[in-house]
């Protein structure tokens, strides 16, 4: 018929497997197997039968939280303190992140891989340490000042935000940017016109997501003594007042729900502006102004004074701690402890992220809002999303305390606590990825007679697998830091060592342990980044 | 097949017989894609009745519905091919109606039935692209991947929405010939939306013209000349 049909058949091409992906996949399977074996989940008893009664009392209190007006007033005040820390810390972090993103974007460095690796490495130091660790360290320098809580959030969050902003900018298709550069635009202008507009939605929605995370971090800082809801939670927990614990947890969940609803509303406006007319969207402008206004109020409410940062006493403390902390301790028995606890921490984080990812994928279909659904499916969706919200509203150390009722001490309670919490976060993120995915390919396959499983495998999974694994890897980097936090409050891993050395004011040992924590975080960061590159 | 009023389509009363090759023509927004969507079941008409292969799809559920849908194959305008999959998987997706879930999953690890996939791609001049990622292909190549998927599906009713829009004239002829043969092979019909009047006249027996969701032309292809058809486009554009 045409020349195309008459051409002789060329030799069949050979399937060339992507060896890099296979290597990453096999390595992930091996690490998971090692972590599950090491956690004791597959061997020996893990249940603590003695704690079941206490757990029963704790669970029963969920239905009758403390509603005494006096206590409610205390909780309300704690909420304000937590919000103030969250908004100030989160807002400062976004400013730091926007500046930092330019410094760690692949595009800034181009082919100069060394420069990119060095700046990423530098950021790994602030982000490698958990907010609570920063809190502990800053407490020793600034004393009991509200700046401790604000900076403890702003420093690590700023570093995380910088890497995520940079990744978002790097993941934008290059076509538009390169066309502008080819047409003679400068790199900055090209980024403004070719990179920022396609990334703006992602950047704004991540900013609101970070502010929501800041609420949870503010709670965690309370657990180590910075005041607010976390402090209240810790007080009630240690005095075994389960009714009060639940009141605080509900307050927290409500606060998170509020942040969640606001963030989602903003993101919807970003994705689908209601009218394409000229001028700014009033709701978006109002939300940004509201955040700025809240930050101003928070500064007044916490009586934050810039002078405290630059006072002579601060300088003295800083130089004392710095002098005492150097050189780091190289005591062989300490190094041995560091190594074993570091391995434990790694295994905990792997168990946590694997379980959380599996759970998030299993729940994704239910957590995503379908475009059209019956009332039953809708109700189930609301239930699942509310469940996920509760999981992430409660900080991991509190989950660890709860799990210690029913599990024997070891690395499993900590790992499960992190898994439960991370499931709450990942479940939402994966659900959103599912919502945002193109529904046409699976619909086309269904229209051609494919089974639901077949349409899912060939129509939905290919587009979702990469983003979901990338999310899981990002969360793994967060989880390794949270593992240290869980340890700080006693659930095993390198955090236990850190808290012991800090309370003994053994500064050289603290430096060694901190170095190990940062290295661990950096290693996971590099692994995650490499693995994500293999996914692209 | 009958359809009745949606805002995109209204008062459309059409029957396509076995063995027919129908070209649907009309300006953008005339309702061509909606018409095909109604036929493959992805659009449910708000009023009226549709019978596909003599059956009302809304009367069927589950396996029965899947079997019916498996007898209709589409090349959509948006193609709907996940770019992350290799070409071989996107073509094999045409066989999901007859494959078990386990076989479908295993095929993603070890591609199954590569001989048929290779043959289909060879007919379309894409044999050497079998293991490439679909998003590395050009628009015209992706269009042919979508056609190859329908070839593997072997449906009786072939629906094609602008299947040759990104192809050079020789390839456009090949694709339409292949689709026409596919329908004939199974004793079925081809319904294709086409923008090119010459293609419509060369490859179809019947031309249906749509304007604002209404049928304004329905004639055998040999009663029309290219100039008459061009005039029709001129009117509706």
XYZ file of C-alpha atoms in Angstrom:
773
model
C 0.000 0.000 0.000
C 2.674 2.479 0.985
C 6.395 2.276 1.237
C 6.092 1.898 4.992
C 4.310 -1.434 4.676
C 6.661 -2.780 2.030
C 9.813 -2.258 4.041
C 11.421 -5.474 5.320
C 11.012 -6.142 9.030
C 14.063 -4.879 10.923
C 15.536 -7.162 13.564
C 13.402 -6.985 16.723
C 14.881 -4.517 19.216
C 16.148 -5.914 22.490
C 14.686 -4.954 25.832
C 17.380 -2.984 27.650
C 16.565 -2.963 31.345
C 17.319 0.168 33.325
C 20.078 -1.292 35.480
C 20.212 1.736 37.743
C 16.548 1.341 38.661
C 16.914 -2.377 39.221
C 19.937 -1.802 41.446
C 18.016 0.764 43.516
C 15.018 -1.535 43.719
C 17.046 -4.524 44.904
C 18.939 -2.376 47.410
C 15.621 -1.091 48.789
C 14.303 -4.649 49.160
C 17.490 -5.753 50.955
C 17.415 -2.767 53.323
C 13.743 -3.366 54.097
C 14.382 -7.038 54.853
C 17.304 -6.155 57.128
C 15.229 -3.519 58.938
C 12.241 -5.804 59.478
C 14.522 -8.578 60.754
C 16.419 -6.147 62.994
C 13.250 -4.672 64.495
C 12.329 -8.020 66.050
C 8.966 -7.877 64.313
C 9.611 -11.296 62.786
C 11.213 -12.957 65.814
C 10.472 -13.208 69.507
C 7.705 -11.649 71.580
C 6.931 -7.976 71.004
C 3.671 -7.529 72.921
C 3.634 -6.259 76.494
C 0.529 -7.941 77.919
C 0.888 -6.150 81.246
C 0.190 -2.779 79.688
C -3.118 -3.715 78.080
C -5.193 -2.555 81.100
C -3.527 0.876 81.201
C -3.986 1.152 77.433
C -7.652 0.291 77.884
C -8.057 3.141 80.414
C -6.232 5.497 78.052
C -8.398 4.502 75.089
C -11.610 4.705 77.128
C -10.801 8.311 78.063
C -11.056 9.251 74.380
C -14.828 9.379 74.784
C -14.794 11.582 77.893
C -12.156 14.308 77.494
C -11.670 16.859 80.304
C -14.162 19.711 79.778
C -13.601 21.667 82.999
C -13.726 25.417 82.077
C -10.498 26.137 83.957
C -8.624 23.478 82.010
C -10.209 24.596 78.732
C -8.924 28.133 79.358
C -5.426 26.724 79.907
C -5.729 24.758 76.650
C -6.937 27.854 74.777
C -3.937 29.834 75.977
C -1.645 26.960 74.978
C -3.197 26.981 71.508
C -2.318 30.670 71.111
C 1.275 30.057 72.203
C 1.609 27.151 69.772
C 0.120 29.158 66.901
C 2.440 32.068 67.627
C 5.540 29.850 67.539
C 4.292 28.070 64.422
C 3.544 31.221 62.424
C 6.739 33.035 63.368
C 8.976 29.982 62.961
C 7.265 28.867 59.750
C 7.223 32.353 58.232
C 10.892 32.914 58.976
C 11.631 29.462 57.513
C 9.864 30.345 54.247
C 11.987 33.489 53.907
C 15.156 31.486 54.561
C 13.952 28.757 52.188
C 13.288 31.136 49.297
C 16.820 32.499 49.546
C 18.329 29.048 50.084
C 16.489 27.501 47.115
C 18.452 29.634 44.691
C 21.666 28.410 46.294
C 20.885 24.679 46.046
C 19.000 24.471 42.751
C 20.624 22.217 40.150
C 19.928 24.942 37.640
C 22.034 27.497 39.529
C 25.001 25.167 39.424
C 24.452 23.601 35.996
C 27.271 21.130 35.342
C 29.292 22.238 38.364
C 28.310 19.186 40.398
C 30.839 19.868 43.163
C 29.362 23.259 43.994
C 25.880 21.765 44.078
C 26.990 18.894 46.337
C 28.797 21.280 48.703
C 25.805 23.621 49.137
C 23.459 20.648 49.586
C 25.931 19.287 52.121
C 25.967 22.583 54.023
C 22.176 22.559 54.196
C 22.272 19.020 55.542
C 23.720 20.393 58.805
C 20.706 22.525 59.813
C 18.146 20.123 58.377
C 19.915 17.041 59.730
C 19.100 18.133 63.267
C 15.556 17.910 64.489
C 13.696 21.004 65.736
C 13.847 19.549 69.233
C 17.631 19.137 69.016
C 17.908 22.743 67.884
C 15.648 23.632 70.766
C 17.948 21.899 73.255
C 21.055 23.535 71.802
C 19.499 27.009 71.552
C 18.237 26.694 75.122
C 21.854 26.434 76.234
C 22.811 29.575 74.320
C 19.780 31.868 74.591
C 18.365 30.663 77.896
C 14.594 30.712 78.359
C 13.791 33.120 75.545
C 10.924 32.858 73.023
C 13.553 33.046 70.273
C 14.459 29.435 71.188
C 11.110 28.172 69.937
C 11.047 30.415 66.857
C 14.584 29.679 65.722
C 14.303 25.991 66.549
C 11.570 25.836 63.900
C 12.953 28.385 61.451
C 16.480 26.969 61.097
C 15.749 23.333 60.172
C 12.534 24.233 58.300
C 14.342 26.890 56.319
C 16.860 24.270 55.188
C 14.157 21.732 54.273
C 12.113 24.386 52.474
C 15.174 25.437 50.489
C 15.770 21.881 49.215
C 12.096 21.320 48.395
C 11.739 24.684 46.646
C 14.894 23.898 44.664
C 13.551 20.432 43.730
C 10.209 21.928 42.664
C 12.027 24.408 40.450
C 14.274 21.667 39.053
C 11.347 19.384 38.274
C 9.579 21.991 36.117
C 9.939 20.954 32.431
C 12.907 22.860 31.062
C 11.418 23.783 27.676
C 10.069 27.212 28.599
C 13.184 28.281 30.498
C 15.598 27.065 27.834
C 13.596 28.729 25.073
C 13.905 32.060 26.926
C 17.634 31.596 27.503
C 18.046 30.652 23.825
C 16.175 33.848 22.919
C 18.770 35.860 24.792
C 17.121 36.403 28.198
C 19.334 36.463 31.269
C 19.163 33.429 33.559
C 17.361 35.346 36.298
C 14.754 36.777 33.937
C 14.331 33.404 32.253
C 13.740 31.822 35.668
C 11.148 34.495 36.513
C 9.209 33.927 33.288
C 9.947 30.291 32.464
C 10.406 28.545 35.834
C 8.491 30.473 38.461
C 5.023 30.538 36.804
C 4.819 26.744 36.267
C 6.287 26.132 39.742
C 4.304 28.875 41.541
C 1.375 26.613 42.416
C 3.673 23.976 43.875
C 5.701 26.571 45.803
C 2.645 28.250 47.301
C 0.962 24.999 48.250
C 4.194 23.710 49.797
C 4.502 26.978 51.766
C 1.085 26.478 53.294
C 1.939 22.834 53.915
C 5.104 23.930 55.759
C 3.108 26.344 57.923
C 0.838 23.462 58.839
C 3.890 21.336 59.725
C 5.138 24.227 61.829
C 2.066 23.804 64.049
C 3.090 20.217 64.781
C 6.698 21.224 65.372
C 5.574 23.910 67.777
C 3.774 21.170 69.701
C 6.901 18.992 69.749
C 8.971 21.889 71.065
C 6.409 22.139 73.838
C 7.229 18.544 74.755
C 10.815 19.598 75.492
C 9.614 22.591 77.499
C 8.951 25.548 75.176
C 5.336 25.931 76.330
C 2.094 25.617 74.434
C 0.015 22.557 73.644
C 2.952 20.145 73.676
C 3.954 21.208 77.172
C 0.359 20.706 78.290
C 0.298 17.287 76.634
C 3.504 16.243 78.374
C 2.223 17.467 81.771
C -1.036 15.563 81.423
C 0.718 12.451 80.149
C 3.240 12.245 82.979
C 0.508 12.809 85.552
C -1.530 9.983 83.895
C -4.541 12.275 83.342
C -5.813 10.602 80.197
C -8.947 12.812 79.976
C -6.723 15.911 79.814
C -4.443 14.218 77.285
C -7.398 13.660 75.000
C -8.658 17.249 75.359
C -5.221 18.452 74.278
C -5.076 15.941 71.415
C -8.487 17.083 70.186
C -7.415 20.717 70.367
C -4.328 19.816 68.360
C -6.341 17.894 65.793
C -8.731 20.842 65.429
C -5.823 23.214 64.958
C -4.347 20.920 62.299
C -7.726 20.573 60.624
C -8.002 24.338 60.451
C -4.540 24.623 58.912
C -5.387 21.749 56.543
C -8.657 23.308 55.386
C -7.081 26.741 54.890
C -4.090 25.285 53.056
C -6.315 23.194 50.805
C -8.577 26.150 50.017
C -5.551 28.220 49.044
C -4.154 25.421 46.899
C -7.472 25.038 45.098
C -7.461 28.741 44.314
C -3.944 28.389 42.978
C -4.819 25.392 40.808
C -8.114 26.768 39.477
C -8.539 30.554 39.802
C -12.284 31.295 39.904
C -12.198 34.088 37.324
C -9.366 34.580 34.850
C -9.795 38.347 34.957
C -6.968 40.809 35.494
C -5.645 41.661 38.917
C -4.873 39.474 41.907
C -7.128 36.864 43.421
C -8.523 38.585 46.569
C -8.622 35.325 48.575
C -4.987 34.499 47.818
C -3.923 38.047 48.648
C -5.929 37.907 51.874
C -4.349 34.589 52.919
C -0.840 35.863 52.375
C -1.683 39.091 54.251
C -3.280 37.029 57.029
C -0.062 35.053 57.492
C 1.957 38.273 57.590
C -0.513 39.819 60.054
C -0.461 36.730 62.252
C 3.327 36.850 62.294
C 3.180 40.444 63.525
C 0.713 39.515 66.251
C 2.854 36.525 67.257
C 5.915 38.722 67.669
C 3.969 40.941 70.057
C 2.279 38.011 71.857
C 5.568 36.217 72.524
C 7.247 39.533 73.436
C 9.993 38.756 70.966
C 12.829 41.257 71.069
C 15.639 41.252 68.498
C 17.918 42.631 71.221
C 17.894 39.240 72.994
C 19.609 37.706 69.980
C 22.507 40.119 70.125
C 22.911 40.626 73.883
C 26.283 40.198 75.530
C 25.075 37.236 77.579
C 24.106 35.374 74.421
C 27.561 35.951 72.987
C 29.217 34.715 76.189
C 27.109 31.551 76.295
C 27.740 30.869 72.643
C 31.491 31.180 73.000
C 31.453 29.049 76.192
C 29.503 26.190 74.587
C 31.513 26.442 71.369
C 34.801 26.311 73.294
C 33.669 23.418 75.478
C 32.320 21.467 72.516
C 35.577 21.455 70.559
C 37.391 19.173 69.902
C 34.775 16.422 69.700
C 35.266 13.351 71.844
C 36.929 10.368 70.154
C 36.570 7.984 73.068
C 36.383 4.452 71.518
C 33.508 3.287 73.738
C 31.502 6.408 72.797
C 32.203 5.821 69.109
C 31.021 2.216 69.484
C 27.793 3.407 71.092
C 27.351 5.979 68.347
C 27.756 3.304 65.659
C 25.285 0.825 67.160
C 22.657 3.468 67.937
C 23.105 4.982 64.465
C 22.364 1.593 62.877
C 19.315 1.215 65.147
C 18.110 4.658 64.098
C 18.511 3.818 60.422
C 16.601 0.542 60.830
C 13.820 2.308 62.757
C 13.429 4.900 60.041
C 13.348 2.243 57.306
C 10.700 0.170 59.115
C 8.681 3.341 59.634
C 8.828 4.582 56.062
C 8.154 1.154 54.529
C 5.081 0.544 56.685
C 3.839 4.110 56.182
C 4.265 3.979 52.406
C 2.500 0.614 52.178
C -0.355 1.953 54.303
C -0.570 5.216 52.365
C -0.749 3.386 49.034
C -3.388 1.014 50.383
C -5.487 3.965 51.610
C -4.797 6.320 48.685
C -7.866 5.281 46.715
C -10.064 6.039 49.719
C -8.262 9.192 50.838
C -8.531 10.857 47.409
C -11.724 12.749 46.673
C -13.284 11.120 43.609
C -14.775 13.476 40.989
C -18.174 11.810 41.381
C -19.200 9.407 44.119
C -22.172 8.108 46.036
C -22.880 9.148 49.634
C -21.372 5.942 51.091
C -18.068 6.364 49.267
C -18.014 10.052 50.246
C -18.601 9.231 53.916
C -15.859 6.594 53.833
C -13.501 9.141 52.292
C -14.235 11.702 55.015
C -13.684 9.008 57.669
C -10.318 7.956 56.202
C -9.130 11.567 55.854
C -10.198 12.350 59.417
C -8.332 9.241 60.599
C -5.184 10.315 58.760
C -5.510 13.795 60.258
C -5.666 12.335 63.766
C -2.595 10.168 63.030
C -0.515 13.202 62.028
C -1.993 15.513 64.636
C -0.379 13.495 67.412
C 3.416 13.914 67.433
C 5.502 10.717 67.087
C 6.855 10.762 70.664
C 3.302 10.686 71.990
C 2.518 7.742 69.712
C 5.649 6.063 71.097
C 4.405 6.553 74.665
C 1.021 5.115 73.702
C 2.573 2.140 71.907
C 4.791 1.446 74.918
C 1.617 0.476 76.769
C 1.230 -2.533 74.513
C 4.712 -3.233 73.117
C 7.934 -4.298 74.811
C 10.698 -1.659 74.756
C 13.130 -1.908 71.865
C 13.298 -0.290 68.489
C 9.851 -1.520 67.446
C 7.679 0.915 69.492
C 9.665 3.894 68.183
C 9.562 2.596 64.621
C 5.824 1.935 64.770
C 5.180 5.347 66.322
C 7.016 6.978 63.431
C 5.175 4.736 60.966
C 1.782 5.711 62.372
C 2.599 9.411 62.263
C 4.213 9.241 58.798
C 1.202 7.305 57.519
C -0.906 10.312 58.486
C 1.320 12.628 56.460
C 2.020 10.342 53.486
C -1.597 9.204 53.286
C -2.647 12.766 52.656
C 0.167 13.512 50.199
C -0.411 10.299 48.220
C -4.160 10.948 48.238
C -3.528 14.395 46.784
C -1.201 12.943 44.151
C -3.997 10.553 43.171
C -6.483 13.439 43.011
C -4.191 15.486 40.814
C -3.298 12.592 38.497
C -4.716 12.479 34.974
C -7.781 10.253 35.162
C -8.137 9.858 31.415
C -5.654 6.994 30.777
C -7.345 4.577 33.223
C -10.765 5.753 32.000
C -9.727 5.037 28.401
C -8.619 1.524 29.389
C -11.885 0.883 31.232
C -13.750 2.043 28.111
C -11.788 -0.549 26.135
C -12.890 -3.327 28.483
C -9.967 -3.523 30.931
C -10.634 -4.787 34.469
C -10.293 -2.273 37.323
C -6.962 -3.869 38.299
C -5.681 -3.753 34.726
C -6.733 -0.134 34.204
C -5.072 0.794 37.505
C -1.804 -0.990 36.612
C -1.493 0.380 33.063
C -3.329 3.688 33.373
C -2.800 5.067 36.885
C 0.293 3.397 38.391
C 2.818 4.439 35.716
C 2.136 8.118 36.303
C 1.867 7.808 40.096
C 4.685 5.393 40.991
C 7.435 7.962 40.474
C 5.824 10.824 42.444
C 4.731 8.492 45.271
C 8.195 6.956 45.651
C 9.703 10.443 45.510
C 7.334 11.533 48.302
C 8.269 8.453 50.322
C 11.972 9.222 49.888
C 11.404 12.847 50.948
C 9.522 11.614 54.014
C 12.316 9.143 54.770
C 14.665 12.112 55.065
C 12.220 13.711 57.506
C 11.699 10.449 59.360
C 15.376 9.950 60.060
C 15.280 13.282 61.917
C 12.081 12.372 63.713
C 13.740 9.129 64.796
C 16.236 11.225 66.727
C 13.345 13.095 68.351
C 11.634 9.888 69.426
C 14.973 8.848 70.863
C 15.372 12.136 72.764
C 12.228 11.224 74.657
C 13.503 7.722 75.317
C 12.364 5.368 72.542
C 15.769 4.116 71.412
C 18.309 4.949 68.747
C 20.880 7.732 68.692
C 18.501 10.259 70.319
C 18.800 8.479 73.673
C 22.556 8.890 73.529
C 22.213 12.573 72.616
C 19.804 13.355 75.428
C 22.018 11.520 77.972
C 25.174 13.391 76.891
C 23.375 16.768 76.807
C 21.912 16.417 80.274
C 25.430 15.500 81.510
C 26.766 18.731 79.843
C 29.349 16.470 78.181
C 29.836 18.919 75.276
C 32.672 17.082 73.447
C 30.531 13.926 73.341
C 27.492 15.989 72.259
C 29.527 17.312 69.311
C 30.458 13.752 68.304
C 26.867 12.542 68.511
C 25.563 15.607 66.651
C 28.169 14.995 63.956
C 26.922 11.429 63.614
C 23.300 12.614 63.463
C 24.123 15.111 60.733
C 26.144 12.529 58.792
C 23.277 10.057 59.030
C 20.831 12.677 57.769
C 23.220 13.692 54.995
C 23.706 10.067 53.924
C 19.945 9.546 53.748
C 19.569 12.874 51.926
C 22.110 11.885 49.260
C 20.625 8.378 48.940
C 17.136 9.854 48.584
C 18.250 12.401 46.015
C 20.103 9.762 43.958
C 17.163 7.371 44.131
C 14.774 10.120 43.048
C 17.042 10.925 40.101
C 16.849 7.248 39.090
C 13.057 7.532 39.186
C 12.899 10.432 36.747
C -27.132 3.504 17.424
C -29.196 6.367 18.613
C -28.372 9.318 20.791
C -30.403 12.147 22.101
C -29.929 15.556 23.502
C -26.988 16.715 25.548
C -25.932 20.297 25.119
C -23.029 19.070 22.983
C -25.232 16.873 20.837
C -28.934 17.108 20.179
C -31.383 15.359 17.912
C -28.664 13.097 16.557
C -30.223 9.965 15.054
C -27.623 7.744 13.451
C -27.255 4.050 12.708
C -23.930 2.578 11.649
C -24.084 -0.861 10.031
C -21.440 -3.598 10.049
C -18.805 -3.128 7.419
C -19.336 0.635 7.175
C -16.516 3.126 7.341
C -17.940 6.438 8.479
C -16.116 9.752 8.492
C -17.469 12.324 10.937
C -16.611 15.843 9.845
C -17.333 19.256 11.266
C -15.660 22.257 12.816
C -14.010 22.187 16.243
C -16.686 22.133 18.927
C -19.295 20.629 16.593
C -19.665 17.606 18.918
C -17.506 15.037 17.118
C -15.541 13.945 20.186
C -18.699 13.858 22.317
C -20.287 11.590 19.724
C -17.376 9.144 19.976
C -17.418 9.414 23.788
C -21.074 8.435 23.823
C -20.239 5.437 21.630
C -17.366 4.129 23.771
C -19.281 4.674 26.986
C -17.069 7.377 28.509
C -19.891 9.940 28.142
C -23.371 9.033 29.347
C -26.093 10.802 27.380
C -28.468 12.839 29.561
C -31.376 11.886 27.345
C -31.977 9.447 24.538
C -30.794 5.948 23.852
C -27.541 4.406 22.662
C -27.154 0.851 21.418
C -23.660 -0.452 20.828
C -23.378 -3.850 19.122
C -27.154 -3.967 19.510
C -27.024 -3.654 23.321
C -27.739 -0.737 25.637
C -24.495 -0.423 27.683
C -26.324 1.105 30.652
C -28.246 -2.180 31.070
C -25.015 -4.108 31.729
C -22.785 -4.399 34.807
C -19.368 -5.839 35.655
C -17.972 -8.591 33.467
C -20.749 -8.320 30.850
C -20.137 -4.609 30.437
C -16.385 -5.182 30.196
C -16.902 -7.778 27.466
C -19.062 -5.327 25.530
C -16.562 -2.514 26.001
C -13.751 -4.801 24.864
C -15.514 -4.996 21.483
C -15.085 -1.239 20.961
C -11.622 0.238 20.526
C -10.755 3.951 20.519
C -7.922 6.161 19.430
C -8.668 9.291 21.425
C -7.612 12.765 20.533
C -5.731 13.109 23.810
C -4.259 9.598 23.227
C -4.220 8.971 27.009
C -0.964 7.027 26.988
C 0.994 7.202 30.269
C 4.336 8.599 29.133
C 6.263 6.741 31.817
C 5.484 3.341 30.284
C 7.532 1.790 27.527
C 5.830 1.581 24.149
C 5.441 -2.202 24.432
C 3.348 -1.835 27.614
C 1.176 0.914 26.189
C 0.464 -1.287 23.162
C -0.132 -4.359 25.319
C -2.666 -2.317 27.316
C -5.013 -3.032 24.391
C -5.169 -6.635 25.575
C -6.123 -5.866 29.188
C -9.713 -6.866 28.427
C -8.607 -10.456 27.872
C -5.666 -10.632 30.295
C -5.874 -11.591 33.954
C -4.591 -9.042 36.473
C -1.650 -11.338 37.312
C -0.637 -11.622 33.658
C -0.981 -7.867 33.207
C 1.249 -7.260 36.252
C 3.856 -9.825 35.144
C 3.946 -8.304 31.672
C 5.180 -5.027 33.199
C 8.219 -6.963 34.466
C 8.643 -9.309 31.467
C 6.754 -8.018 28.415
C 4.347 -10.670 27.096
C 3.355 -11.342 23.481
C 6.127 -9.186 22.050
C 5.796 -10.837 18.613
C 2.295 -9.403 18.090
C 3.331 -6.033 19.503
C 6.324 -5.990 17.159
C 4.137 -6.895 14.166
C 1.604 -4.170 14.954
C 4.337 -1.566 15.413
C 6.018 -2.731 12.214
C 2.813 -2.119 10.240
C 2.924 1.449 11.529
C 6.630 1.943 10.952
C 7.551 1.993 14.652
C 9.107 -1.449 15.169
C 12.415 -0.049 16.408
C 10.721 2.000 19.145
C 9.188 -0.971 20.977
C 11.164 -0.589 24.208
C 11.436 3.178 24.332
C 9.613 5.240 26.899
C 6.461 6.644 25.367
C 7.187 10.208 26.496
C 10.421 10.147 24.458
C 8.415 9.798 21.224
C 7.143 12.605 19.015
C 3.438 13.440 18.804
C 3.031 11.539 15.542
C 4.813 8.490 16.935
C 2.620 8.510 20.037
C -0.428 8.689 17.815
C 0.725 5.524 16.080
C 1.332 3.828 19.442
C -2.327 4.511 20.273
C -3.296 2.968 16.924
C -1.108 -0.081 17.627
C -2.904 -0.480 20.967
C -6.232 -0.726 19.141
C -4.691 -3.228 16.684
C -3.833 -5.521 19.614
C -7.265 -5.047 21.128
C -8.885 -6.324 17.863
C -12.254 -4.619 18.430
C -15.243 -4.911 16.099
C -16.109 -1.215 16.307
C -13.150 1.104 15.831
C -13.559 4.728 16.953
C -10.830 7.150 16.000
C -10.711 10.831 16.914
C -8.311 12.645 14.579
C -6.032 9.587 14.350
C -3.820 11.218 11.715
C -3.656 14.822 12.903
C 0.096 14.739 13.592
C 1.121 12.498 10.691
C 2.565 13.179 7.259
C 0.230 12.326 4.321
C 1.783 8.889 3.642
C 1.537 7.811 7.299
C -1.964 9.259 7.582
C -3.005 7.011 4.703
C -1.310 4.024 6.328
C -3.019 4.603 9.665
C -6.485 4.960 8.156
C -5.976 1.946 5.908
C -4.828 -0.131 8.894
C -7.822 0.980 10.975
C -10.233 0.272 8.093
C -8.729 -3.199 7.599
C -8.965 -3.877 11.321
C -12.670 -3.111 11.354
C -13.262 -5.146 8.184
C -11.284 -8.129 9.505
C -13.684 -8.486 12.415
C -16.753 -7.716 10.326
C -17.227 -4.456 12.182
C -17.283 -0.739 11.492
C -14.976 2.272 11.633
C -16.116 5.683 12.817
C -13.420 8.332 12.418
C -13.448 12.053 13.048
C -11.347 13.641 10.326
C -10.322 17.151 9.471
C -8.870 16.330 6.066
C -11.651 15.992 3.412
C -9.377 14.076 1.019
C -8.601 11.454 3.691
C -12.304 11.145 4.493
C -13.211 10.521 0.877
C -10.342 8.075 0.252
C -10.868 5.878 3.274
C -14.554 6.063 4.169
C -17.798 4.954 2.540
C -19.997 7.465 4.240
C -19.587 11.029 5.489
C -21.559 12.477 8.401
C -21.285 16.207 8.984
C -21.962 17.754 12.393
C -22.645 21.396 13.151
C -23.369 22.595 16.708
C -24.299 19.083 17.764
C -26.694 18.414 14.869
C -26.316 16.209 11.820
C -26.298 18.514 8.811
C -24.822 16.088 6.281
C -25.136 12.318 5.822
C -24.183 11.012 2.396
C -22.233 8.199 0.722
C -18.637 9.224 0.084
C -18.827 8.555 -3.659
C -21.652 11.083 -4.040
C -19.412 13.813 -2.679
C -16.485 15.551 -4.282
C -13.532 16.964 -2.426
C -14.583 20.475 -3.377
C -18.130 19.927 -2.068
C -16.722 18.697 1.210
C -14.304 21.561 1.418
C -17.211 23.908 0.931
C -18.914 22.199 3.875
C -15.867 22.852 6.058
C -15.849 26.414 4.799
C -19.447 26.880 5.908
C -19.050 25.490 9.387
C -15.710 27.103 10.063
